[in-house]
XYZ file of C-alpha atoms in Angstrom:
767
model
C 0.357 -30.656 -34.094
C 3.233 -31.162 -31.683
C 2.552 -33.240 -28.602
C 2.346 -31.369 -25.281
C 5.134 -33.376 -23.677
C 7.556 -33.160 -26.592
C 10.667 -31.126 -25.922
C 10.389 -27.522 -27.071
C 12.447 -26.279 -29.945
C 13.874 -22.827 -30.386
C 13.049 -20.183 -32.923
C 15.146 -18.612 -35.642
C 16.208 -15.572 -33.609
C 17.361 -17.765 -30.734
C 19.377 -19.947 -33.095
C 20.891 -16.852 -34.693
C 22.100 -15.175 -31.493
C 23.286 -18.386 -29.831
C 24.823 -20.171 -32.841
C 28.340 -18.816 -32.224
C 28.217 -17.307 -28.723
C 31.988 -17.008 -28.269
C 32.376 -15.392 -31.663
C 29.511 -12.990 -30.884
C 31.126 -11.905 -27.619
C 34.566 -11.518 -29.210
C 33.031 -9.387 -31.976
C 31.232 -7.299 -29.352
C 34.495 -6.834 -27.457
C 36.241 -5.707 -30.638
C 33.428 -3.276 -31.475
C 33.484 -1.926 -27.926
C 37.220 -1.272 -28.162
C 36.644 0.518 -31.460
C 33.896 2.559 -29.792
C 36.336 3.557 -27.052
C 38.761 4.811 -29.689
C 36.054 6.484 -31.800
C 34.450 8.169 -28.796
C 37.654 9.375 -27.162
C 37.730 13.116 -26.743
C 34.024 13.488 -27.487
C 33.516 15.828 -24.521
C 35.982 18.336 -25.966
C 33.883 18.587 -29.148
C 30.558 19.207 -27.407
C 29.047 22.641 -26.895
C 27.734 24.261 -23.729
C 25.011 26.296 -25.464
C 22.158 25.380 -27.751
C 19.221 27.082 -26.040
C 18.491 29.494 -28.910
C 16.226 28.926 -31.906
C 18.501 28.968 -35.004
C 15.677 30.395 -37.157
C 14.663 33.161 -34.755
C 15.001 36.895 -35.272
C 17.498 37.132 -32.408
C 19.736 34.467 -33.991
C 19.711 36.261 -37.336
C 20.581 39.568 -35.672
C 23.385 38.006 -33.615
C 25.009 36.482 -36.687
C 24.637 39.714 -38.635
C 26.267 41.718 -35.835
C 29.106 39.196 -35.564
C 29.659 39.529 -39.297
C 29.284 43.311 -39.704
C 30.264 44.570 -36.229
C 32.410 41.869 -34.600
C 33.603 44.268 -31.926
C 30.009 44.811 -30.784
C 29.671 41.334 -29.324
C 32.137 40.996 -26.405
C 32.177 37.496 -24.957
C 35.140 37.951 -22.635
C 35.097 40.287 -19.642
C 37.992 41.017 -17.307
C 36.903 42.347 -13.923
C 39.603 44.741 -12.706
C 39.495 45.123 -8.917
C 41.510 48.048 -7.564
C 40.955 47.071 -3.922
C 40.623 50.138 -1.748
C 41.860 52.437 -4.490
C 39.768 54.125 -7.159
C 39.774 52.780 -10.704
C 40.720 56.335 -11.742
C 43.928 56.219 -9.682
C 46.877 56.811 -12.067
C 48.686 53.604 -11.064
C 45.495 51.547 -11.497
C 44.738 53.164 -14.833
C 48.276 52.562 -16.107
C 48.199 48.870 -15.207
C 44.715 48.443 -16.673
C 45.805 50.069 -19.938
C 48.881 47.798 -20.060
C 46.663 44.700 -19.634
C 44.258 46.008 -22.291
C 47.093 46.403 -24.779
C 48.453 42.978 -23.887
C 45.060 41.380 -24.491
C 44.639 43.215 -27.804
C 47.940 41.755 -29.002
C 46.751 38.183 -28.527
C 45.855 36.083 -31.562
C 42.117 35.407 -32.238
C 41.014 38.262 -29.946
C 39.391 41.414 -31.324
C 37.295 44.354 -30.201
C 39.304 44.988 -27.042
C 38.099 47.988 -25.062
C 37.912 49.110 -21.451
C 36.521 51.674 -19.077
C 39.814 53.566 -19.263
C 39.677 53.866 -23.056
C 35.942 54.467 -23.478
C 35.153 56.177 -20.159
C 31.726 54.572 -20.345
C 29.815 54.650 -17.032
C 28.420 51.191 -17.834
C 31.933 49.735 -17.489
C 32.595 51.224 -14.049
C 31.190 49.854 -10.790
C 29.058 52.191 -8.725
C 31.500 51.892 -5.794
C 34.359 53.160 -7.996
C 36.694 50.268 -7.111
C 35.968 47.936 -10.040
C 35.854 48.331 -13.813
C 35.824 46.179 -16.919
C 37.988 45.270 -19.875
C 35.875 43.758 -22.690
C 36.950 41.754 -25.737
C 35.732 39.188 -28.227
C 37.333 35.790 -28.805
C 36.732 34.645 -32.382
C 36.219 31.157 -33.829
C 33.861 28.293 -33.075
C 33.156 27.124 -29.548
C 36.096 24.707 -29.461
C 38.523 27.325 -30.803
C 37.251 29.933 -28.353
C 37.786 27.503 -25.472
C 41.352 26.837 -26.620
C 42.057 30.561 -26.884
C 40.655 31.161 -23.409
C 42.808 28.366 -21.996
C 45.842 29.978 -23.612
C 45.369 33.566 -22.432
C 43.560 33.173 -19.096
C 46.449 31.917 -16.916
C 48.621 34.933 -17.669
C 45.780 37.412 -17.116
C 44.153 35.922 -14.036
C 45.425 36.996 -10.619
C 47.253 40.008 -9.162
C 49.020 42.503 -11.396
C 50.565 45.311 -9.385
C 47.744 47.382 -7.830
C 44.894 45.375 -9.439
C 43.425 41.894 -9.285
C 41.943 40.316 -12.430
C 39.066 37.826 -12.558
C 37.710 36.448 -15.838
C 34.052 36.325 -16.864
C 31.792 36.764 -19.865
C 29.655 34.301 -21.773
C 32.584 32.319 -23.195
C 34.118 31.947 -19.730
C 30.764 30.808 -18.312
C 30.254 28.191 -21.019
C 33.837 26.961 -20.889
C 33.780 26.616 -17.116
C 30.400 24.876 -17.324
C 31.766 22.393 -19.856
C 34.801 21.642 -17.683
C 32.740 21.172 -14.531
C 30.248 18.886 -16.287
C 33.062 16.615 -17.487
C 34.567 16.454 -13.996
C 31.186 15.863 -12.360
C 30.254 13.147 -14.842
C 33.422 11.219 -14.032
C 32.659 11.528 -10.327
C 29.046 10.458 -10.871
C 30.191 7.321 -12.682
C 32.568 6.508 -9.839
C 29.668 6.871 -7.388
C 27.029 5.051 -9.428
C 28.955 2.002 -10.653
C 29.896 0.405 -7.301
C 26.513 1.180 -5.720
C 24.735 -0.211 -8.767
C 26.811 -3.386 -8.641
C 26.014 -3.801 -4.934
C 22.286 -3.379 -5.589
C 22.412 -5.876 -8.448
C 24.092 -8.406 -6.188
C 21.320 -7.854 -3.630
C 18.675 -8.363 -6.339
C 20.214 -11.417 -7.985
C 22.271 -12.871 -5.173
C 24.664 -14.226 -7.786
C 27.713 -12.076 -8.488
C 27.891 -13.558 -11.991
C 24.283 -12.582 -12.780
C 24.862 -9.113 -11.302
C 27.801 -8.376 -13.591
C 25.825 -9.052 -16.788
C 23.501 -5.982 -16.626
C 26.439 -3.759 -15.704
C 28.387 -5.006 -18.714
C 25.458 -4.303 -21.032
C 25.233 -0.763 -19.653
C 28.931 -0.079 -20.219
C 28.690 -1.330 -23.812
C 25.698 0.991 -24.434
C 27.467 4.022 -22.943
C 30.690 3.521 -24.886
C 28.770 2.918 -28.102
C 26.729 6.086 -27.632
C 29.862 8.158 -27.013
C 31.136 6.959 -30.395
C 27.801 7.905 -32.005
C 27.939 11.404 -30.474
C 31.521 11.820 -31.632
C 30.410 11.024 -35.168
C 27.480 13.433 -34.951
C 29.769 16.313 -33.991
C 31.167 16.143 -37.532
C 27.764 17.145 -38.913
C 25.893 19.082 -36.239
C 26.215 20.761 -32.852
C 25.797 18.505 -29.821
C 25.380 19.703 -26.229
C 27.784 18.584 -23.523
C 24.767 18.074 -21.249
C 23.771 15.077 -23.403
C 26.630 13.062 -21.918
C 24.807 13.006 -18.590
C 21.785 11.402 -20.232
C 24.051 8.896 -21.973
C 25.428 7.703 -18.648
C 22.086 7.695 -16.861
C 20.076 5.905 -19.533
C 22.965 3.696 -20.565
C 23.235 2.251 -17.085
C 19.573 2.533 -16.132
C 17.886 1.055 -19.194
C 20.562 -1.539 -19.924
C 20.203 -2.723 -16.350
C 16.405 -2.736 -16.681
C 16.497 -4.808 -19.835
C 19.148 -7.177 -18.578
C 17.324 -7.574 -15.259
C 14.179 -8.822 -16.957
C 15.998 -11.092 -19.375
C 18.339 -12.611 -16.798
C 15.471 -13.051 -14.331
C 13.324 -14.838 -16.897
C 16.248 -17.031 -17.946
C 16.828 -18.061 -14.332
C 13.126 -18.828 -13.932
C 13.276 -21.138 -16.934
C 16.350 -22.878 -15.552
C 14.523 -23.312 -12.238
C 11.707 -24.957 -14.229
C 14.208 -27.626 -15.379
C 14.639 -26.217 -18.894
C 18.005 -26.674 -20.584
C 19.917 -23.422 -21.283
C 19.057 -23.293 -25.007
C 15.353 -23.824 -24.366
C 15.471 -21.289 -21.538
C 17.016 -18.697 -23.872
C 14.365 -19.379 -26.505
C 11.530 -18.911 -24.036
C 13.181 -15.822 -22.562
C 13.560 -14.101 -25.918
C 9.972 -14.928 -26.937
C 8.630 -13.402 -23.746
C 10.876 -10.955 -21.876
C 12.793 -10.260 -25.094
C 9.677 -9.040 -26.867
C 8.810 -6.848 -23.918
C 12.305 -5.346 -23.949
C 11.885 -4.557 -27.646
C 8.534 -2.836 -27.024
C 9.941 -0.970 -24.053
C 12.904 0.305 -26.064
C 10.563 1.516 -28.795
C 8.358 3.429 -26.348
C 11.339 5.121 -24.688
C 12.905 5.949 -28.064
C 9.609 7.478 -29.250
C 9.423 9.751 -26.205
C 12.989 10.909 -26.753
C 12.517 11.301 -30.519
C 9.883 13.968 -29.836
C 12.717 16.356 -28.929
C 13.812 16.307 -32.578
C 10.759 18.454 -33.309
C 12.322 21.380 -31.436
C 14.889 23.630 -33.145
C 17.246 24.110 -30.179
C 20.273 21.850 -30.472
C 20.287 21.503 -26.676
C 17.073 19.454 -26.920
C 17.987 17.713 -30.155
C 21.245 16.552 -28.571
C 19.318 14.669 -25.915
C 17.270 12.996 -28.634
C 20.448 11.907 -30.418
C 22.062 10.586 -27.251
C 18.907 9.081 -25.788
C 17.760 7.238 -28.897
C 21.262 5.899 -29.514
C 21.749 4.624 -25.978
C 18.258 3.075 -25.802
C 18.662 1.204 -29.067
C 22.193 0.099 -28.217
C 21.091 -1.082 -24.768
C 18.224 -3.069 -26.273
C 20.457 -4.518 -29.002
C 23.084 -5.570 -26.476
C 20.419 -7.115 -24.233
C 18.870 -9.055 -27.122
C 22.078 -10.110 -28.889
C 25.055 -10.143 -26.535
C 23.259 -11.136 -23.351
C 21.761 -14.358 -24.812
C 25.221 -15.341 -26.060
C 26.651 -14.826 -22.577
C 23.785 -16.718 -20.940
C 24.089 -19.710 -23.262
C 27.764 -19.980 -22.349
C 27.111 -19.605 -18.635
C 24.078 -21.872 -18.438
C 23.423 -22.824 -14.820
C 26.616 -21.053 -13.779
C 24.650 -17.798 -14.041
C 23.597 -18.568 -10.449
C 27.193 -18.941 -9.265
C 28.766 -16.991 -6.421
C 25.592 -16.374 -4.418
C 26.893 -13.700 -2.067
C 23.632 -13.611 -0.111
C 24.683 -16.869 1.512
C 27.091 -14.771 3.569
C 24.140 -13.016 5.236
C 21.451 -15.690 5.154
C 20.757 -17.534 8.401
C 19.172 -20.748 7.250
C 16.238 -19.204 5.352
C 15.930 -21.034 2.039
C 16.199 -18.917 -1.061
C 12.903 -20.259 -2.366
C 11.083 -19.148 0.743
C 12.467 -15.618 0.479
C 11.403 -15.373 -3.151
C 7.980 -16.810 -2.451
C 7.447 -14.422 0.470
C 8.449 -11.455 -1.683
C 6.008 -12.395 -4.421
C 3.270 -13.104 -1.891
C 3.700 -9.628 -0.376
C 3.139 -8.003 -3.769
C 0.124 -10.217 -4.387
C -1.369 -9.302 -1.003
C -0.732 -5.619 -1.705
C -2.489 -5.852 -5.069
C -5.442 -7.634 -3.450
C -5.750 -4.895 -0.830
C -5.574 -2.108 -3.419
C -8.210 -3.716 -5.648
C -10.497 -4.380 -2.676
C -10.496 -0.622 -1.933
C -9.964 0.567 -5.488
C -11.996 3.835 -5.309
C -10.111 4.965 -2.192
C -6.673 4.253 -3.648
C -7.511 5.670 -7.091
C -8.912 8.954 -5.771
C -6.434 9.289 -2.904
C -3.340 8.644 -5.025
C -4.550 10.985 -7.764
C -5.253 13.745 -5.238
C -1.784 13.418 -3.690
C -0.060 13.521 -7.077
C -2.051 16.562 -8.188
C -1.277 18.310 -4.896
C 2.448 17.655 -5.320
C 2.305 19.167 -8.790
C 0.576 22.420 -7.816
C 3.794 24.484 -7.409
C 4.364 24.118 -11.160
C 1.428 26.479 -11.739
C 3.759 29.268 -10.589
C 6.622 28.383 -12.938
C 8.689 31.221 -14.413
C 10.821 30.512 -17.442
C 14.290 31.943 -17.880
C 17.575 31.206 -19.586
C 20.697 29.401 -18.465
C 23.368 31.775 -17.209
C 26.302 31.859 -14.818
C 24.034 30.990 -11.877
C 24.063 27.433 -13.196
C 27.613 27.286 -11.835
C 28.600 26.947 -8.179
C 28.901 30.188 -6.241
C 32.688 29.822 -6.061
C 33.137 29.514 -9.843
C 35.185 32.443 -11.147
C 32.876 33.367 -14.026
C 29.871 33.227 -11.675
C 31.650 35.561 -9.245
C 32.368 38.053 -12.027
C 28.803 38.035 -13.352
C 27.413 38.424 -9.839
C 29.609 41.494 -9.361
C 28.137 42.917 -12.563
C 24.574 42.318 -11.368
C 25.170 43.747 -7.912
C 27.571 46.600 -8.532
C 27.325 47.895 -12.098
C 24.613 50.120 -13.570
C 22.210 48.384 -15.912
C 23.323 44.957 -17.068
C 26.809 45.069 -18.663
C 27.154 42.299 -21.213
C 23.445 41.521 -20.918
C 21.833 44.391 -22.788
C 19.804 44.295 -25.989
C 21.128 45.086 -29.442
C 18.982 46.508 -32.210
C 20.272 45.826 -35.711
C 19.163 48.398 -38.280
C 19.400 47.377 -41.942
C 18.739 49.777 -44.794
C 20.124 53.139 -45.791
C 19.158 55.957 -43.422
C 20.158 59.525 -42.693
C 21.772 60.647 -39.426
C 18.556 62.462 -38.540
C 16.533 59.268 -38.945
C 18.936 57.406 -36.657
C 18.641 60.147 -34.042
C 14.852 60.167 -34.262
C 14.682 56.396 -33.844
C 17.107 56.521 -30.905
C 14.893 59.082 -29.163
C 11.826 56.887 -29.638
C 13.415 53.831 -28.060
C 15.002 55.911 -25.274
C 11.484 57.003 -24.308
C 10.308 53.418 -23.713
C 9.496 52.833 -20.020
C 11.857 49.856 -19.536
C 14.915 51.556 -21.081
C 17.767 52.763 -18.872
C 20.101 53.988 -21.593
C 20.625 53.800 -25.353
C 24.098 53.849 -26.927
C 24.888 54.243 -30.600
C 24.334 54.055 -33.392
C 27.487 52.595 -34.844
C 27.102 52.748 -38.625
C 28.783 50.622 -41.272
C 27.507 50.951 -44.833
C 23.778 50.299 -44.895
C 23.793 48.721 -41.422
C 23.881 50.130 -37.926
C 23.241 48.959 -34.423
C 22.077 50.418 -31.114
C 22.807 49.012 -27.650
C 19.869 49.257 -25.247
C 20.301 48.735 -21.514
C 17.126 47.669 -19.662
C 16.447 49.056 -16.206
C 16.323 45.658 -14.536
C 18.218 42.419 -14.984
C 19.058 41.023 -18.398
C 16.179 38.515 -18.572
C 13.589 39.686 -16.075
C 9.964 40.396 -17.048
C 10.741 44.023 -17.838
C 13.558 43.084 -20.239
C 11.275 40.598 -21.998
C 8.555 43.244 -22.356
C 11.169 45.600 -23.742
C 11.980 43.087 -26.495
C 8.384 43.234 -27.688
C 8.305 47.023 -27.463
C 11.502 47.378 -29.492
C 10.167 45.021 -32.154
C 6.989 47.071 -32.545
C 8.646 50.500 -32.492
C 8.330 52.099 -35.936
C 11.532 52.813 -37.830
C 12.402 53.978 -41.381
C 14.554 50.836 -41.788
C 14.330 47.122 -40.970
C 15.143 46.319 -37.351
C 16.020 43.068 -35.612
C 16.436 42.727 -31.842
C 18.856 40.359 -30.129
C 20.432 39.966 -26.721
C 19.839 37.592 -23.813
C 16.216 38.577 -23.239
C 15.443 38.417 -26.965
C 16.913 34.911 -27.198
C 14.728 33.857 -24.263
C 11.577 35.332 -25.831
C 12.282 33.586 -29.135
C 13.110 30.300 -27.415
C 9.842 30.361 -25.470
C 7.961 31.089 -28.668
C 9.651 28.219 -30.532
C 8.909 25.746 -27.749
C 5.316 26.937 -27.444
C 4.772 26.471 -31.183
C 6.151 22.939 -31.296
C 5.090 21.616 -27.907
C 1.563 20.593 -29.037
C 3.012 18.689 -31.984
C 5.492 16.897 -29.737
C 2.710 15.975 -27.299
C 0.522 14.658 -30.143
C 3.444 12.669 -31.554
C 4.273 11.022 -28.219
C 0.607 10.326 -27.462
C -0.314 8.773 -30.801
C 2.761 6.570 -31.123
C 2.484 5.453 -27.489
C -1.185 4.595 -27.946
C -0.348 2.520 -31.016
C 2.533 0.678 -29.368
C 0.599 -0.134 -26.200
C -2.348 -1.308 -28.300
C -0.033 -3.648 -30.212
C 1.191 -4.922 -26.856
C -2.220 -5.419 -25.204
C -4.920 -5.445 -27.874
C -7.020 -3.160 -25.673
C -8.397 0.276 -26.499
C -8.682 1.394 -22.883
C -5.264 0.288 -21.578
C -3.260 2.583 -23.914
C -5.366 5.554 -22.817
C -4.875 4.609 -19.171
C -1.143 4.220 -19.726
C -0.741 7.696 -21.252
C -2.845 9.431 -18.592
C -1.318 7.618 -15.610
C 2.206 8.144 -16.926
C 1.574 11.861 -17.287
C 0.098 11.951 -13.784
C 3.190 10.244 -12.389
C 5.293 13.238 -13.473
C 3.414 15.840 -11.428
C 5.605 15.382 -8.353
C 8.721 15.954 -10.442
C 7.450 19.206 -11.956
C 6.160 20.470 -8.624
C 9.483 19.721 -6.935
C 11.455 21.416 -9.725
C 9.640 24.711 -9.140
C 9.532 24.472 -5.338
C 13.214 23.583 -5.028
C 15.078 25.048 -7.983
C 12.973 28.088 -8.872
C 11.838 29.130 -5.407
C 15.166 28.173 -3.824
C 13.982 25.819 -1.081
C 16.779 23.439 -0.054
C 19.283 25.474 -2.100
C 21.683 25.537 0.839
C 21.407 21.790 1.403
C 21.771 20.935 -2.288
C 24.422 23.590 -2.948
C 23.087 25.737 -5.786
C 22.101 29.335 -6.503
C 18.484 29.782 -7.541
C 18.054 32.191 -10.473
C 14.340 32.504 -9.678
C 13.324 30.771 -12.912
C 13.512 27.459 -14.763
C 15.481 27.237 -18.006
C 12.905 27.065 -20.801
C 13.967 23.781 -22.370
C 14.373 21.801 -19.122
C 10.685 20.913 -18.554
C 10.446 19.600 -22.126
C 13.568 17.502 -21.675
C 12.495 16.157 -18.297
C 9.017 15.300 -19.551
C 10.303 13.341 -22.562
C 12.860 11.400 -20.513
C 10.626 10.713 -17.514
C 7.612 9.819 -19.647
C 9.716 7.338 -21.592
C 11.043 5.746 -18.414
C 7.526 5.526 -16.977
C 6.400 3.734 -20.125
C 9.385 1.435 -19.721
C 8.069 0.191 -16.377
C 4.479 0.277 -17.618
C 5.306 -2.039 -20.515
C 6.944 -4.579 -18.208
C 3.932 -4.636 -15.899
C 1.274 -4.623 -18.616
C 2.965 -7.382 -20.591
C 2.879 -9.715 -17.588
C -0.743 -8.807 -16.809
C -1.664 -9.403 -20.444
C 0.078 -12.768 -20.484
C -1.819 -13.974 -17.420
C -5.131 -12.621 -18.714
C -4.663 -14.454 -22.001
C -3.895 -17.630 -20.084
C -6.750 -17.542 -17.578
C -9.298 -14.915 -18.648
C -9.454 -13.793 -14.993
C -9.021 -10.010 -14.947
C -8.328 -9.470 -11.236
C -6.065 -12.494 -11.010
C -4.125 -11.189 -14.027
C -3.530 -7.835 -12.306
C -2.556 -9.570 -9.071
C -0.234 -11.957 -10.879
C 1.376 -9.154 -12.913
C 2.265 -7.220 -9.768
C 3.367 -10.389 -8.014
C 5.799 -11.261 -10.791
C 7.095 -7.781 -11.684
C 6.489 -5.526 -8.663
C 9.732 -6.381 -6.915
C 11.753 -6.287 -10.089
C 10.319 -2.950 -11.279
C 11.011 -1.450 -7.860
C 14.572 -2.780 -7.898
C 15.107 -1.422 -11.412
C 13.671 1.964 -10.380
C 15.898 2.153 -7.306
C 18.973 1.349 -9.393
C 18.068 3.951 -12.012
C 17.333 6.474 -9.241
C 20.794 5.829 -7.786
C 22.333 6.621 -11.174
C 20.224 9.766 -11.542
C 21.025 10.941 -8.006
C 24.722 10.450 -8.795
C 24.195 12.678 -11.855
C 22.303 15.054 -9.544
C 25.416 15.598 -7.418
C 26.691 17.804 -10.242
C 27.691 21.343 -9.358
C 25.829 22.646 -12.463
C 22.237 23.454 -11.516
C 20.579 22.228 -14.727
C 22.302 18.862 -14.414
C 21.408 18.680 -10.734
C 17.780 19.463 -11.585
C 17.723 16.850 -14.343
C 19.212 14.107 -12.179
C 17.251 14.679 -8.982
C 13.990 15.454 -10.802
C 14.012 12.290 -12.900
C 15.083 10.198 -9.906
C 11.988 11.448 -8.074
C 9.757 10.774 -11.097
C 11.079 7.226 -11.481
C 10.548 6.376 -7.820
C 7.061 7.899 -7.758
C 6.117 5.946 -10.858
C 7.412 2.586 -9.643
C 6.358 2.802 -6.010
C 3.133 4.817 -6.219
C 1.662 4.671 -9.715
C 2.544 1.056 -10.590
C 1.870 -0.260 -7.094
C -1.295 1.656 -6.209
C -2.848 3.633 -9.042
C -2.573 1.092 -11.878
C -4.187 -1.847 -10.017
C -6.875 0.439 -8.563
C -7.808 1.883 -11.961
C -7.729 -1.529 -13.654
C -10.011 -2.922 -10.935
C -12.463 -0.065 -11.521
C -12.500 -0.583 -15.286
C -12.914 -4.354 -14.818
C -13.463 -6.602 -17.827
C -13.980 -3.519 -20.017
C -10.224 -2.968 -19.676
C -9.655 -5.547 -22.413
C -12.376 -4.393 -24.824
C -11.622 -3.496 -28.409
C -13.949 -3.213 -31.427
C -13.958 -6.237 -33.712
C -11.806 -4.699 -36.493
C -9.103 -3.703 -34.024
C -9.264 -7.124 -32.357
C -8.650 -8.796 -35.687
C -5.821 -6.363 -36.410
C -4.176 -7.170 -33.075
C -4.585 -10.914 -33.575
C -2.663 -10.574 -36.808
C -0.010 -7.985 -35.939
C 0.051 -7.622 -32.135
C 2.919 -8.926 -30.018
C 3.371 -9.359 -26.296
C 4.876 -11.665 -23.724
C 3.318 -15.053 -24.152
C 1.801 -14.079 -27.492
C 3.241 -17.214 -28.997
C 1.137 -19.214 -26.546
C -2.079 -18.290 -28.334
C -3.139 -19.971 -31.525
C -3.953 -17.601 -34.347
C -7.491 -16.328 -34.097
C -7.707 -16.568 -30.298
C -9.872 -13.740 -28.980
C -8.865 -11.140 -26.451
C -11.574 -12.140 -23.998
C -10.977 -15.839 -23.561
C -12.641 -15.858 -20.166
C -13.431 -19.533 -20.397
C -9.813 -20.559 -20.843
C -8.877 -23.030 -18.105
C -6.136 -22.114 -15.666
C -2.993 -23.986 -16.454
C -3.926 -24.388 -20.112
C -0.379 -23.342 -21.018
C 2.796 -23.062 -18.981
C 3.222 -19.912 -16.937
C 6.037 -17.912 -18.546
C 6.793 -20.695 -21.049
C 5.255 -19.949 -24.454
C 3.780 -23.056 -25.976
C 5.153 -22.488 -29.435
C 7.087 -20.174 -31.666
C 5.840 -20.335 -35.207
C 4.380 -23.716 -34.429
C 7.714 -25.217 -33.509
C 6.691 -26.948 -30.323
C 5.216 -26.726 -26.832
C 6.482 -27.365 -23.353
C 5.067 -29.364 -20.486
C 2.966 -26.738 -18.735
C 2.142 -28.151 -15.362
C 5.675 -28.945 -14.257
C 7.035 -25.601 -15.405
C 4.170 -23.745 -13.744
C 4.779 -25.418 -10.391
C 8.511 -24.795 -10.589
C 8.172 -21.142 -11.467
C 5.471 -20.487 -8.885
C 7.950 -21.700 -6.262
C 10.271 -18.828 -7.237
C 7.528 -16.237 -7.616
C 8.677 -12.743 -6.830
C 12.366 -13.567 -6.615
C 15.164 -12.332 -8.747
């Protein structure tokens, strides 16, 4: 057995990642440059849709109509404004017909029609001054965007007596994609300097502050390359790039914060850089690995849903989490071993400090968290019940949630395609471009078509039925609902159309049908996703803590921490409160997939902070056997750092939330709120209160599970315990092993505990 005072040795992983640090960093630089090249132009290959279920009835019908009746699916609308004149004025009609012919002559455009050629009342505004030209751009989403870019400049603007504005679903999606790319660049320009400033405030050292930022940039660039590769095989949503930036910066900074902080603690305890790296990887490194797994599991749950909008976030999120963790566990140790004590260089806080020693500031910070934990545990019932009541109250607005679909109202009010669609809603009969289509398959007689048309025209939610247009054994009817395209009446009409008897097979599609099918798909898979996240999280937290109760607490408290986010989403974005201040148009509903996305992301981030806190509590409990002291110590050592990490991540998410696209704004601001509530309320108040109430039972596990954990479990400081040590070592003397310095890795050696403990306690709570 190694003597207590013998110098510690490092483990195999430490030797591996620090053996050739310069070579490792040069290789990382080369790979990053390759990622920049591989990921260039990724935004142009991403789609702005993905909300529909690819296996749904509406998707089948849409594809069938595109194949058999391509002219029936216009995706481009030209709003012709005659000013004070009537659209039936000869000069207006002549110019409109000239523009219609010009559009029909364009390559990759088909099905061109207009009010002047069809004389359809649905294409003429009720005021008589506006009318529509409709067409379909063919090709995939990228090709359609290129075609729109080619033809739009020559069509947009004033042409003699008329003014042309461009709308339709392809214009909405293309404009949304362009705005998201512009907003993401602006968000990065906002987030990066503020993040660097906050890191300097946390670390003091400019050198230490740059390391987490570098890890985040590596993770983002690597994920862009991954997404670019995925576009060769599957559809990927442009919205996923926002998550790449947010998680790339946020989680990489989280992981690097904990690793750099622990490394600096070890240096302060008089360890040499190599020993400090070894201890850091055995403790904070293991926690980072567990944290990355829990976040990746939460994001992986979105793979269970069929919509590529949600699956895209799983692709991007899992890639950026794993890359951030890999960079933190491979590249960061190489950088730290080269820097050594120079990691503390360029302490910019000296410019503002007035004689207060750094040690005193750190000690005071840690003491404040310890005092707060003591106060919470002394009045645990009050804080547990009070905090829970407040969180539940904040979540109550979500009980009134209404689900809808993403449309032009995601765009700013000044966006051209939004303006056009708003004109259609306000001034045109029915819902032009937003009606329902009924595909009829199977041979039928004209009389049967007429009889079926009469039956659907008699439905209470139907304004008008057009058609049928027949081609071979297929036909289709266009049904205009009385209200808006996706309101409750239109959704009821979908069900009525699907149950209306017909002498042929019918399939219903259209905006409302896509929404109904999307809600059904999410409802079917949501329980499975919840079970998946719950079970895997319970297993991972058990492996971390060895407790049966702590994993259950973690899942329940994490879910409770999200109530404020969901309540705010409905109160602000659905009900429209603060819409003027935040600059968005409320559609009166929440896009169906957004709550699923926000839950998976926010739950994963909550687990991220929970793992960091629980690992430190577990380490202290293993060392002392004192439950309350372990909770107090865990908050003392991680409270400030978790709060700093949450604030930095919130800054990134708020920067994303400055987007002019409502869904992106909702995602950014909602998750920022969830992160802050979790770090400042749940971790600071609810967790210590609940753990005080559960007492020593917190660490209980049946004997078989205890033996399983002793063999397979891992956590910070796990290497300190000899094999076979129980979970409830209440008799273990304080100071039996060094605080934060594992005594051995695979039996390779121990460190002098008392000196390290005193040195680290002097820096308690600091960065």
